[in-house]
Coordinates of C-alpha atoms in Angstrom, one line a residue:
Chain A
M1 CA 16.9 64.9 -20.3
S2 CA 16.3 67.0 -23.3
L3 CA 12.8 68.4 -23.8
P4 CA 11.8 69.8 -27.1
L5 CA 11.9 73.6 -26.9
R6 CA 8.3 74.0 -28.0
P7 CA 6.1 71.4 -26.3
Q8 CA 4.0 69.5 -28.8
P9 CA 0.4 68.5 -28.0
C10 CA -0.1 64.8 -27.6
L11 CA -3.6 64.6 -26.0
E12 CA -6.0 67.4 -26.6
V13 CA -9.2 67.4 -24.6
R14 CA -12.1 69.7 -25.7
Q15 CA -15.3 70.3 -23.8
L16 CA -15.2 66.9 -22.1
S17 CA -18.2 66.2 -19.9
V18 CA -18.7 63.0 -18.0
S19 CA -21.9 61.8 -16.2
Y20 CA -22.7 58.7 -14.2
D21 CA -26.4 57.8 -14.6
R22 CA -27.2 61.3 -15.8
R23 CA -25.3 62.9 -12.8
C24 CA -22.6 65.2 -14.1
V25 CA -19.2 64.6 -12.5
I26 CA -17.0 66.4 -15.0
D27 CA -18.3 69.6 -16.6
A28 CA -16.9 70.7 -20.0
V29 CA -13.2 70.6 -19.3
S30 CA -10.6 71.5 -22.0
T31 CA -6.9 70.9 -21.7
V32 CA -3.8 69.7 -23.5
M33 CA -1.1 67.2 -22.4
H34 CA 2.2 67.6 -24.1
R35 CA 4.4 64.9 -25.7
S36 CA 7.2 63.4 -23.6
R37 CA 6.3 65.6 -20.6
I38 CA 4.9 64.7 -17.2
T39 CA 1.5 66.3 -16.6
A40 CA 0.4 66.1 -13.0
I41 CA -3.3 66.4 -12.1
V42 CA -4.0 67.6 -8.5
G43 CA -7.1 68.6 -6.6
P44 CA -9.2 67.5 -3.6
S45 CA -10.9 64.1 -3.4
G46 CA -14.0 63.6 -5.4
C47 CA -13.3 66.3 -8.0
G48 CA -13.2 63.9 -10.9
K49 CA -9.4 63.5 -11.4
S50 CA -9.4 59.7 -11.6
T51 CA -12.6 59.7 -13.8
F52 CA -10.9 62.2 -16.1
L53 CA -7.8 59.9 -16.3
S54 CA -10.0 56.8 -17.1
C55 CA -11.5 58.6 -20.1
L56 CA -8.1 59.0 -21.7
N57 CA -7.9 55.2 -22.4
R58 CA -11.7 54.7 -22.4
L59 CA -11.4 52.4 -19.3
S60 CA -14.5 54.5 -18.3
D61 CA -16.4 52.2 -20.7
L62 CA -16.3 49.5 -18.1
T63 CA -18.4 51.6 -15.6
P64 CA -22.1 50.9 -16.4
G65 CA -24.1 54.1 -16.9
C66 CA -21.0 56.3 -17.7
R67 CA -21.5 58.8 -20.6
L68 CA -18.9 61.0 -22.2
S69 CA -19.3 63.9 -24.5
G70 CA -16.8 66.3 -26.1
S71 CA -13.7 65.1 -27.8
I72 CA -10.3 63.7 -26.8
R73 CA -7.7 63.7 -29.6
L74 CA -4.7 61.5 -29.5
D75 CA -2.3 62.6 -32.3
G76 CA -5.4 64.1 -34.0
D77 CA -7.7 61.0 -33.8
D78 CA -10.8 61.4 -31.7
I79 CA -10.6 58.4 -29.3
L80 CA -14.2 59.0 -28.2
S81 CA -15.5 58.1 -31.7
A82 CA -17.5 54.9 -31.9
R83 CA -15.0 53.6 -34.5
T84 CA -12.0 53.7 -32.1
D85 CA -10.3 50.3 -31.9
L86 CA -10.1 50.0 -28.1
I87 CA -7.5 47.2 -28.2
R88 CA -5.2 49.4 -30.2
L89 CA -6.0 52.5 -28.1
R90 CA -5.1 50.7 -24.9
R91 CA -1.9 49.5 -26.4
R92 CA -1.0 53.1 -27.2
V93 CA -2.2 54.4 -23.9
G94 CA -1.0 52.3 -20.9
A95 CA -2.3 52.7 -17.4
I96 CA -1.1 52.1 -13.9
A97 CA -3.7 51.7 -11.1
Q98 CA -3.6 53.0 -7.6
R99 CA -3.4 49.5 -6.1
P100 CA -0.9 47.3 -7.8
N101 CA -3.0 44.8 -9.9
P102 CA -0.7 42.1 -11.4
F103 CA -2.5 39.2 -12.9
P104 CA -2.7 36.1 -10.7
L105 CA 0.0 34.4 -12.9
S106 CA 3.7 34.0 -12.7
I107 CA 6.0 37.0 -12.8
R108 CA 7.1 35.9 -16.3
R109 CA 3.5 35.4 -17.6
N110 CA 2.5 38.8 -16.4
I111 CA 4.8 40.3 -19.0
T112 CA 4.8 37.7 -21.7
M113 CA 1.1 36.9 -21.9
P114 CA 0.0 40.4 -23.0
L115 CA 2.9 40.5 -25.5
E116 CA 1.7 37.2 -27.0
H117 CA -1.8 38.5 -27.4
H118 CA -0.5 41.6 -29.1
G119 CA 1.1 39.5 -31.7
L120 CA 4.7 38.9 -30.5
R121 CA 5.0 35.3 -31.8
H122 CA 8.6 34.5 -31.1
R123 CA 9.3 33.2 -27.6
D124 CA 12.9 34.5 -27.7
R125 CA 11.8 38.0 -28.5
R126 CA 9.2 37.9 -25.7
E127 CA 11.9 36.8 -23.3
A128 CA 14.2 39.6 -24.5
V129 CA 11.4 42.1 -23.8
L130 CA 10.8 40.5 -20.4
E131 CA 14.4 41.0 -19.4
R132 CA 14.6 44.5 -20.8
V133 CA 11.5 45.9 -19.0
L134 CA 12.3 44.2 -15.7
R135 CA 15.8 45.8 -15.9
R136 CA 14.1 49.1 -16.8
V137 CA 12.1 49.1 -13.5
G138 CA 15.0 47.7 -11.4
L139 CA 13.3 44.3 -10.7
W140 CA 15.5 42.1 -12.8
R141 CA 18.1 41.4 -10.1
E142 CA 15.4 40.9 -7.5
V143 CA 13.3 38.4 -9.4
R144 CA 15.5 36.8 -12.1
G145 CA 15.8 33.6 -10.1
R146 CA 12.1 33.2 -9.5
L147 CA 10.4 34.3 -12.7
D148 CA 8.0 31.4 -12.5
Q149 CA 6.7 32.1 -9.1
P150 CA 3.3 33.9 -8.6
A151 CA 3.5 37.6 -9.0
L152 CA 1.1 38.0 -6.0
A153 CA 3.9 36.8 -3.7
L154 CA 5.9 40.0 -4.4
S155 CA 5.8 43.0 -2.1
G156 CA 3.5 45.9 -2.9
G157 CA 6.3 48.0 -4.3
Q158 CA 7.6 45.2 -6.4
Q159 CA 4.1 44.5 -7.7
Q160 CA 3.7 48.1 -8.7
R161 CA 7.0 48.1 -10.5
L162 CA 6.0 44.8 -12.2
C163 CA 2.8 46.6 -13.4
L164 CA 4.9 49.4 -14.7
A165 CA 7.1 46.9 -16.5
R166 CA 4.0 45.1 -17.9
A167 CA 2.8 48.5 -19.3
L168 CA 6.2 49.4 -20.7
A169 CA 6.5 46.1 -22.5
L170 CA 3.8 47.2 -24.9
E171 CA 5.8 50.4 -25.6
P172 CA 2.9 52.8 -25.0
E173 CA 3.0 56.4 -26.3
V174 CA 1.2 57.6 -23.2
L175 CA 1.2 56.3 -19.7
L176 CA -1.6 57.1 -17.3
L177 CA -0.8 56.8 -13.6
D178 CA -3.6 57.0 -11.0
E179 CA -2.0 57.8 -7.7
P180 CA 0.6 55.1 -8.4
C181 CA 2.4 55.6 -5.0
S182 CA -0.4 56.1 -2.6
A183 CA -0.7 52.4 -1.6
L184 CA 3.0 52.0 -1.1
D185 CA 5.4 52.5 1.8
P186 CA 7.7 55.6 1.6
V187 CA 10.7 53.7 0.4
A188 CA 8.8 51.8 -2.4
S189 CA 7.0 55.0 -3.2
G190 CA 10.4 56.8 -3.7
V191 CA 11.6 54.0 -6.1
V192 CA 8.4 54.2 -8.2
E193 CA 8.6 58.0 -8.3
D194 CA 12.2 57.9 -9.5
L195 CA 11.1 55.5 -12.2
I196 CA 8.4 57.9 -13.4
A197 CA 10.9 60.7 -13.4
S198 CA 13.3 58.6 -15.5
L199 CA 10.7 58.0 -18.2
R200 CA 10.5 61.8 -18.8
G201 CA 11.4 62.6 -22.4
A202 CA 10.6 59.0 -23.5
T203 CA 6.9 58.7 -22.8
T204 CA 4.1 61.1 -22.3
Q205 CA 2.9 60.7 -18.7
V206 CA -0.2 61.9 -17.0
I207 CA -0.2 61.3 -13.2
V208 CA -3.0 61.9 -10.7
T209 CA -1.6 62.6 -7.3
H210 CA -2.7 63.8 -3.9
N211 CA 0.8 64.5 -2.9
L212 CA 1.6 68.1 -3.7
A213 CA 5.3 67.7 -2.9
Q214 CA 5.4 64.8 -5.4
A215 CA 3.6 66.9 -8.0
R216 CA 6.2 69.7 -7.5
R217 CA 9.1 67.2 -7.9
L218 CA 7.7 65.4 -11.0
A219 CA 5.5 67.7 -13.0
D220 CA 6.4 69.7 -16.1
D221 CA 2.8 70.8 -16.5
L222 CA 0.2 71.0 -13.8
I223 CA -3.6 70.8 -14.0
V224 CA -5.6 71.8 -10.9
F225 CA -9.1 70.2 -10.6
W226 CA -11.7 71.6 -8.3
T227 CA -15.3 70.6 -7.5
D228 CA -18.2 72.9 -7.9
E229 CA -21.3 71.2 -6.3
G230 CA -20.1 67.8 -7.3
R231 CA -19.1 68.8 -10.9
G232 CA -15.4 68.6 -11.5
T233 CA -13.8 71.5 -13.4
I234 CA -10.3 72.7 -14.2
V235 CA -9.5 75.9 -12.3
E236 CA -6.0 76.3 -13.4
Q237 CA -3.4 74.8 -15.7
G238 CA 0.0 75.6 -17.2
P239 CA 3.7 74.9 -16.8
A240 CA 4.2 73.6 -13.2
D241 CA 6.7 76.2 -12.2
A242 CA 4.4 79.0 -13.1
V243 CA 1.4 77.5 -11.5
F244 CA 3.3 76.8 -8.3
T245 CA 5.0 80.1 -8.0
S246 CA 2.3 82.5 -9.2
P247 CA -1.2 80.8 -9.3
Q248 CA -3.8 83.0 -11.0
S249 CA -6.8 81.8 -9.1
A250 CA -7.4 82.3 -5.3
I251 CA -8.6 78.7 -5.0
T252 CA -5.4 77.4 -6.5
A253 CA -3.2 79.6 -4.4
A254 CA -4.9 78.5 -1.2
Y255 CA -4.9 74.8 -2.2
L256 CA -1.2 74.8 -3.3
S257 CA -0.1 76.6 -0.1
G258 CA -1.9 73.9 1.9
S259 CA -4.5 76.1 3.5
R260 CA -7.4 74.5 1.5
G261 CA -8.4 71.2 0.1
Chain B
M1 CA -20.3 42.7 28.0
R2 CA -18.6 42.4 24.6
A3 CA -16.6 39.4 25.8
A4 CA -19.6 37.7 27.2
E5 CA -21.4 38.1 23.8
D6 CA -18.4 36.8 22.0
R7 CA -18.2 33.8 24.2
L8 CA -21.9 33.0 23.7
L9 CA -21.5 33.3 19.9
L10 CA -18.4 31.1 20.0
G11 CA -20.3 28.5 22.1
C12 CA -23.2 28.4 19.6
L13 CA -20.8 28.1 16.6
R14 CA -18.9 25.3 18.3
L15 CA -22.2 23.5 19.0
A16 CA -23.4 23.9 15.4
G17 CA -20.0 22.8 14.1
A18 CA -19.9 19.8 16.4
A19 CA -23.5 18.8 15.4
A20 CA -22.8 19.0 11.7
G21 CA -19.6 17.0 12.1
S22 CA -21.2 14.3 14.3
I23 CA -24.1 13.8 11.9
V24 CA -21.7 12.8 9.2
L25 CA -19.8 10.5 11.6
L26 CA -23.1 9.0 12.9
I27 CA -24.2 8.2 9.3
V28 CA -20.9 6.6 8.5
A29 CA -21.1 4.6 11.8
Y30 CA -24.7 3.5 11.1
L31 CA -23.7 2.4 7.5
L32 CA -20.7 0.5 8.9
A33 CA -22.8 -1.2 11.6
E34 CA -25.5 -2.3 9.1
A35 CA -22.9 -3.4 6.5
L36 CA -20.8 -5.3 9.0
P37 CA -22.7 -8.6 9.0
A38 CA -22.4 -8.9 5.2
L39 CA -18.8 -7.8 5.2
Q40 CA -18.0 -10.4 7.9
A41 CA -20.0 -13.2 6.3
L42 CA -18.7 -12.7 2.7
G43 CA -15.2 -11.2 3.1
P44 CA -13.7 -8.6 0.9
L45 CA -13.5 -10.4 -2.4
R46 CA -16.9 -11.9 -3.2
W47 CA -18.2 -8.4 -4.0
I48 CA -16.2 -8.5 -7.2
R49 CA -15.6 -12.2 -7.8
D50 CA -19.1 -13.7 -7.5
A51 CA -20.7 -14.8 -10.7
S52 CA -23.7 -12.5 -10.5
W53 CA -26.0 -10.4 -8.2
H54 CA -28.6 -12.8 -6.7
P55 CA -28.4 -11.8 -3.1
A56 CA -31.5 -13.6 -1.7
G57 CA -30.0 -17.0 -1.1
G58 CA -27.9 -16.2 2.0
A59 CA -24.2 -16.6 2.3
G60 CA -24.1 -20.0 0.6
A61 CA -26.4 -19.9 -2.4
G62 CA -26.5 -16.1 -2.8
R63 CA -24.4 -14.3 -5.4
F64 CA -23.1 -10.8 -4.4
N65 CA -21.2 -9.2 -7.3
L66 CA -21.6 -5.4 -7.0
S67 CA -19.1 -4.5 -9.8
P68 CA -21.6 -4.2 -12.7
M69 CA -23.5 -1.6 -10.6
L70 CA -20.3 0.1 -9.5
I71 CA -19.2 0.4 -13.1
G72 CA -22.7 1.6 -14.0
T73 CA -22.6 4.4 -11.4
A74 CA -19.0 5.4 -12.4
A75 CA -19.8 5.3 -16.2
A76 CA -23.0 7.3 -15.8
A77 CA -21.5 9.9 -13.5
T78 CA -18.3 10.2 -15.6
G79 CA -20.2 10.6 -18.8
A80 CA -22.5 13.3 -17.3
V81 CA -19.6 15.2 -15.8
L82 CA -17.7 15.1 -19.2
L83 CA -20.7 16.4 -21.0
A84 CA -22.0 18.9 -18.4
T85 CA -18.7 20.6 -17.5
P86 CA -17.9 22.3 -20.8
L87 CA -21.6 23.2 -21.3
S88 CA -21.9 24.6 -17.8
I89 CA -18.7 26.7 -18.0
A90 CA -19.8 28.0 -21.3
S91 CA -23.1 28.9 -19.8
A92 CA -21.5 30.7 -16.8
L93 CA -19.2 32.6 -19.1
F94 CA -22.1 33.7 -21.3
C95 CA -24.0 34.8 -18.3
R96 CA -21.1 36.7 -16.7
F97 CA -19.2 38.2 -19.7
Y98 CA -21.3 38.2 -22.8
A99 CA -25.0 38.5 -22.1
P100 CA -26.5 42.0 -22.0
R101 CA -27.5 42.7 -18.4
R102 CA -31.3 42.0 -18.8
L103 CA -30.8 38.8 -20.8
G104 CA -28.2 37.6 -18.4
G105 CA -30.5 38.1 -15.4
G106 CA -33.4 36.2 -17.1
Y107 CA -31.1 33.4 -18.2
R108 CA -29.8 33.0 -14.7
R109 CA -33.4 32.7 -13.4
L110 CA -34.0 29.9 -15.9
V111 CA -30.9 28.0 -14.8
Q112 CA -31.9 28.4 -11.2
L113 CA -35.3 27.0 -12.0
L114 CA -33.7 24.0 -13.7
A115 CA -31.6 23.5 -10.6
G116 CA -34.7 23.4 -8.5
L117 CA -36.7 21.0 -10.7
P118 CA -37.5 17.7 -8.8
S119 CA -35.5 14.8 -10.1
V120 CA -38.6 12.7 -10.7
V121 CA -39.7 15.3 -13.3
F122 CA -36.4 14.9 -15.1
G123 CA -37.0 11.1 -14.9
F124 CA -40.5 11.4 -16.2
W125 CA -39.4 13.5 -19.1
G126 CA -36.6 11.0 -19.8
L127 CA -39.0 8.1 -19.7
V128 CA -41.7 9.5 -22.0
V129 CA -39.5 11.6 -24.4
L130 CA -35.8 10.6 -24.3
T131 CA -35.9 6.8 -24.0
P132 CA -38.4 6.4 -26.9
L133 CA -36.3 8.7 -29.0
I134 CA -33.2 6.6 -28.3
G135 CA -35.3 3.4 -28.7
R136 CA -36.4 4.4 -32.2
W137 CA -32.7 4.6 -33.1
Q138 CA -31.4 1.6 -31.1
P139 CA -33.9 -0.3 -29.1
P140 CA -34.7 -0.7 -26.2
G141 CA -33.8 2.9 -25.4
Q142 CA -33.5 2.5 -21.7
S143 CA -29.8 2.7 -21.5
L144 CA -26.6 4.1 -20.1
L145 CA -26.8 6.8 -22.7
A146 CA -30.2 7.9 -21.5
G147 CA -28.9 8.0 -17.9
I148 CA -25.9 10.1 -18.9
L149 CA -28.1 12.6 -20.8
I150 CA -30.5 13.0 -17.9
L151 CA -27.7 13.3 -15.4
T152 CA -26.1 15.9 -17.7
L153 CA -29.2 18.0 -17.6
M154 CA -29.5 17.6 -13.9
I155 CA -26.0 18.6 -12.9
L156 CA -25.7 21.3 -15.6
P157 CA -27.4 24.0 -13.5
T158 CA -25.5 23.0 -10.4
I159 CA -22.1 23.4 -12.0
S160 CA -23.2 26.4 -14.0
L161 CA -24.4 28.4 -11.0
L162 CA -21.4 27.5 -8.9
A163 CA -19.0 28.3 -11.7
E164 CA -20.7 31.6 -12.2
S165 CA -20.3 32.6 -8.6
A166 CA -16.6 31.4 -8.7
L167 CA -16.1 33.8 -11.6
A168 CA -18.0 36.6 -9.9
A169 CA -15.5 36.2 -6.9
V170 CA -12.6 37.1 -9.1
P171 CA -11.4 40.6 -8.0
R172 CA -12.6 43.4 -10.4
A173 CA -9.0 44.7 -10.5
Y174 CA -8.0 41.7 -12.7
G175 CA -10.6 42.6 -15.3
Q176 CA -9.6 46.2 -15.2
A177 CA -5.9 45.4 -15.6
A178 CA -6.7 43.1 -18.5
A179 CA -8.8 45.8 -20.2
A180 CA -6.1 48.4 -19.6
M181 CA -3.6 46.1 -21.2
G182 CA -5.7 45.9 -24.3
L183 CA -6.6 42.2 -24.0
T184 CA -9.6 41.0 -25.9
R185 CA -12.5 39.6 -23.9
W186 CA -11.7 36.1 -24.8
A187 CA -8.0 36.5 -23.8
T188 CA -9.1 38.1 -20.5
I189 CA -11.3 35.1 -19.8
R190 CA -8.8 32.4 -20.8
Q191 CA -5.7 33.9 -19.4
V192 CA -6.9 35.7 -16.4
M193 CA -10.5 34.9 -15.3
L194 CA -10.5 31.1 -15.6
P195 CA -7.0 30.6 -13.9
A196 CA -8.1 33.0 -11.1
A197 CA -11.3 31.1 -10.5
I198 CA -9.9 27.6 -10.9
T199 CA -10.4 26.5 -7.3
G200 CA -14.0 27.5 -7.3
L201 CA -14.5 26.0 -10.7
S202 CA -13.1 22.6 -9.6
S203 CA -15.3 22.5 -6.6
A204 CA -18.3 23.3 -8.8
I205 CA -17.4 20.3 -11.0
L206 CA -16.8 18.2 -7.9
L207 CA -20.3 19.0 -6.5
G208 CA -21.8 18.2 -9.8
A209 CA -20.0 14.9 -9.9
A210 CA -21.2 14.1 -6.3
R211 CA -24.8 14.9 -7.4
A212 CA -24.4 12.7 -10.4
I213 CA -23.2 9.8 -8.3
G214 CA -25.9 10.2 -5.7
E215 CA -28.9 10.8 -8.1
T216 CA -31.3 7.9 -7.9
M217 CA -34.9 8.4 -9.1
A218 CA -34.3 10.0 -12.5
V219 CA -31.6 7.5 -13.4
L220 CA -33.7 4.5 -12.2
M221 CA -36.5 5.7 -14.5
V222 CA -34.4 5.7 -17.7
T223 CA -31.6 3.2 -17.5
G224 CA -33.4 -0.1 -17.6
N225 CA -31.9 -1.5 -14.4
V226 CA -30.5 -4.7 -15.8
V227 CA -27.6 -5.9 -13.6
R228 CA -25.0 -6.3 -16.2
T229 CA -21.7 -4.6 -17.0
P230 CA -22.5 -2.4 -20.0
A231 CA -20.6 -3.1 -23.1
S232 CA -21.8 0.0 -24.9
L233 CA -23.6 3.3 -24.3
L234 CA -26.8 1.7 -25.5
D235 CA -26.9 -1.1 -23.1
P236 CA -29.1 -0.9 -20.0
V237 CA -27.4 -0.5 -16.7
R238 CA -28.2 -0.5 -13.0
T239 CA -26.5 2.0 -10.7
L240 CA -25.7 1.4 -7.0
T241 CA -28.3 4.0 -6.0
A242 CA -31.0 2.5 -8.2
N243 CA -30.1 -0.9 -6.8
I244 CA -30.7 0.3 -3.2
A245 CA -34.0 2.0 -4.1
L246 CA -35.3 -1.0 -6.0
E247 CA -34.4 -3.7 -3.5
L248 CA -34.4 -2.2 0.0
G249 CA -38.2 -2.7 0.2
Y250 CA -38.0 -6.4 0.3
A251 CA -34.4 -7.2 1.3
L252 CA -33.9 -9.3 4.4
E253 CA -30.9 -10.2 6.5
L254 CA -27.8 -10.6 4.4
H255 CA -29.3 -9.1 1.3
R256 CA -30.3 -6.0 3.3
S257 CA -26.8 -5.8 4.8
A258 CA -25.3 -6.1 1.3
L259 CA -27.3 -3.1 0.2
F260 CA -25.7 -1.1 3.1
V261 CA -22.3 -2.2 1.7
S262 CA -23.3 -0.5 -1.6
G263 CA -24.3 2.6 0.4
L264 CA -20.9 2.5 2.0
L265 CA -19.3 2.3 -1.5
L266 CA -21.2 5.3 -2.7
M267 CA -20.1 7.3 0.4
G268 CA -16.5 6.1 -0.3
M269 CA -16.7 7.3 -3.9
V270 CA -17.9 10.8 -2.9
A271 CA -15.2 10.9 -0.2
L272 CA -12.6 10.0 -2.8
L273 CA -13.8 12.9 -5.0
V274 CA -13.5 15.4 -2.1
G275 CA -10.0 14.0 -1.4
I276 CA -8.9 14.5 -5.0
S277 CA -10.2 18.0 -5.2
E278 CA -8.5 18.8 -1.9
A279 CA -5.2 17.4 -3.3
L280 CA -5.6 19.4 -6.6
R281 CA -6.2 22.7 -4.8
P282 CA -3.3 25.0 -5.2
E283 CA -1.6 26.2 -2.0
E284 CA -3.1 29.4 -0.6
R285 CA -1.3 32.4 -2.0
H286 CA -0.6 35.3 0.3
G287 CA -0.1 38.9 -0.5

């Protein structure tokens, strides 16, 4: 893998605050996620990590009563602006949920249906993408003979890889991963983790994880969230090596060494 | 202690289940017993081969052709289901995915009110408003068309409410996944929500159809009740249910038994519907 020498900003978050029904859950956080790198977000439960992630593709819009302020720039465009085309945004920023959530369709339709809706008219080209992304996530040999069977009959790990393939089929610039391994068994978890690592350099990835060892293995950059009376804030951020070896804040040091959080 | 409670609960549930099941069986047995004299006296074919429906003359002089009424029931119910299904599903989709929260809530209340309206009120409205309207266009107005329209109104709330709860039972994760994939609302509905809810939607339609077959009073008030196979939508018809309601009061002996045969037919039609929906149901998915 070859990373650019000087990391370029991809997502720039400035003074982002989030509230649910007027209750503030994220308080004025600012950070930058760099192109083609893996940014891991860690922190204790309930500190707003997943909420933060859901703002990056505006999936937060689906939660009634959720209000955002501040700005999030994706390649310079403020995605919180009312004029943002959400369909286009979500095509550029893909997302993987904690629990695998394939559509209740066949394995094939899970990949080809969204492609069709994003304007890929030729059936042959859709089939080509289908094979390419299923190979990319290592599912092709496992499912090539039963592409028309229901995706929900796959194992949890296979479902999560299918979701990853479904997201990759749209060739997103950014991939958001919300604890993508936490609902999987250790072997399946390892497979998915290797996939994420293999996408380094190709896609900008932002991963929320509870697993510090995983964060240490995957992250190029690290963001540590903490909660201050229910308000999520960022206590520390920077290149992962630096944060892990010499954390600046006492909270981070205690959390990363496993004695808190 | 726990085990004793569980046994008691299990006992009660078994009793309730057995009671519900045996009520259905008892009704079928009663219908069969009452219909048997006519079935024995007339055989299986006179119900469709006789020249007409003049059941008062006994086995010799009486005429027992039920088919015009069977066709009337089937035509009225089919028409109503065909009209009501798209409207109801559109209504459920509006309520679930398009209406702002307040408007959706109020709209749902209205539909529930419509579902609770007594059928005689529908019939009354049909009699004084709908049939004269059709009559002005094509007299006499009391017709198969009027029956279909009234039945459509009556089963619309049934199908709509059941369809909406089928849609509400679709896991939230599907909607989230669809949004995260940048699908439009309509694509989400058509590709994800409707297929995921198909079992619930088909049983909603089935229950609507069963209600349409069984509805008596409102249909009786607007269809004219002439025993004749309808040649067009504007012809008057008599349904099996209306026939029972109109004649049971004075029917004697074989005539009375013949009405029970038509009751048995109605039961058979509903059973057929349940069987069809059971056969169409996709196998349970696991995982």
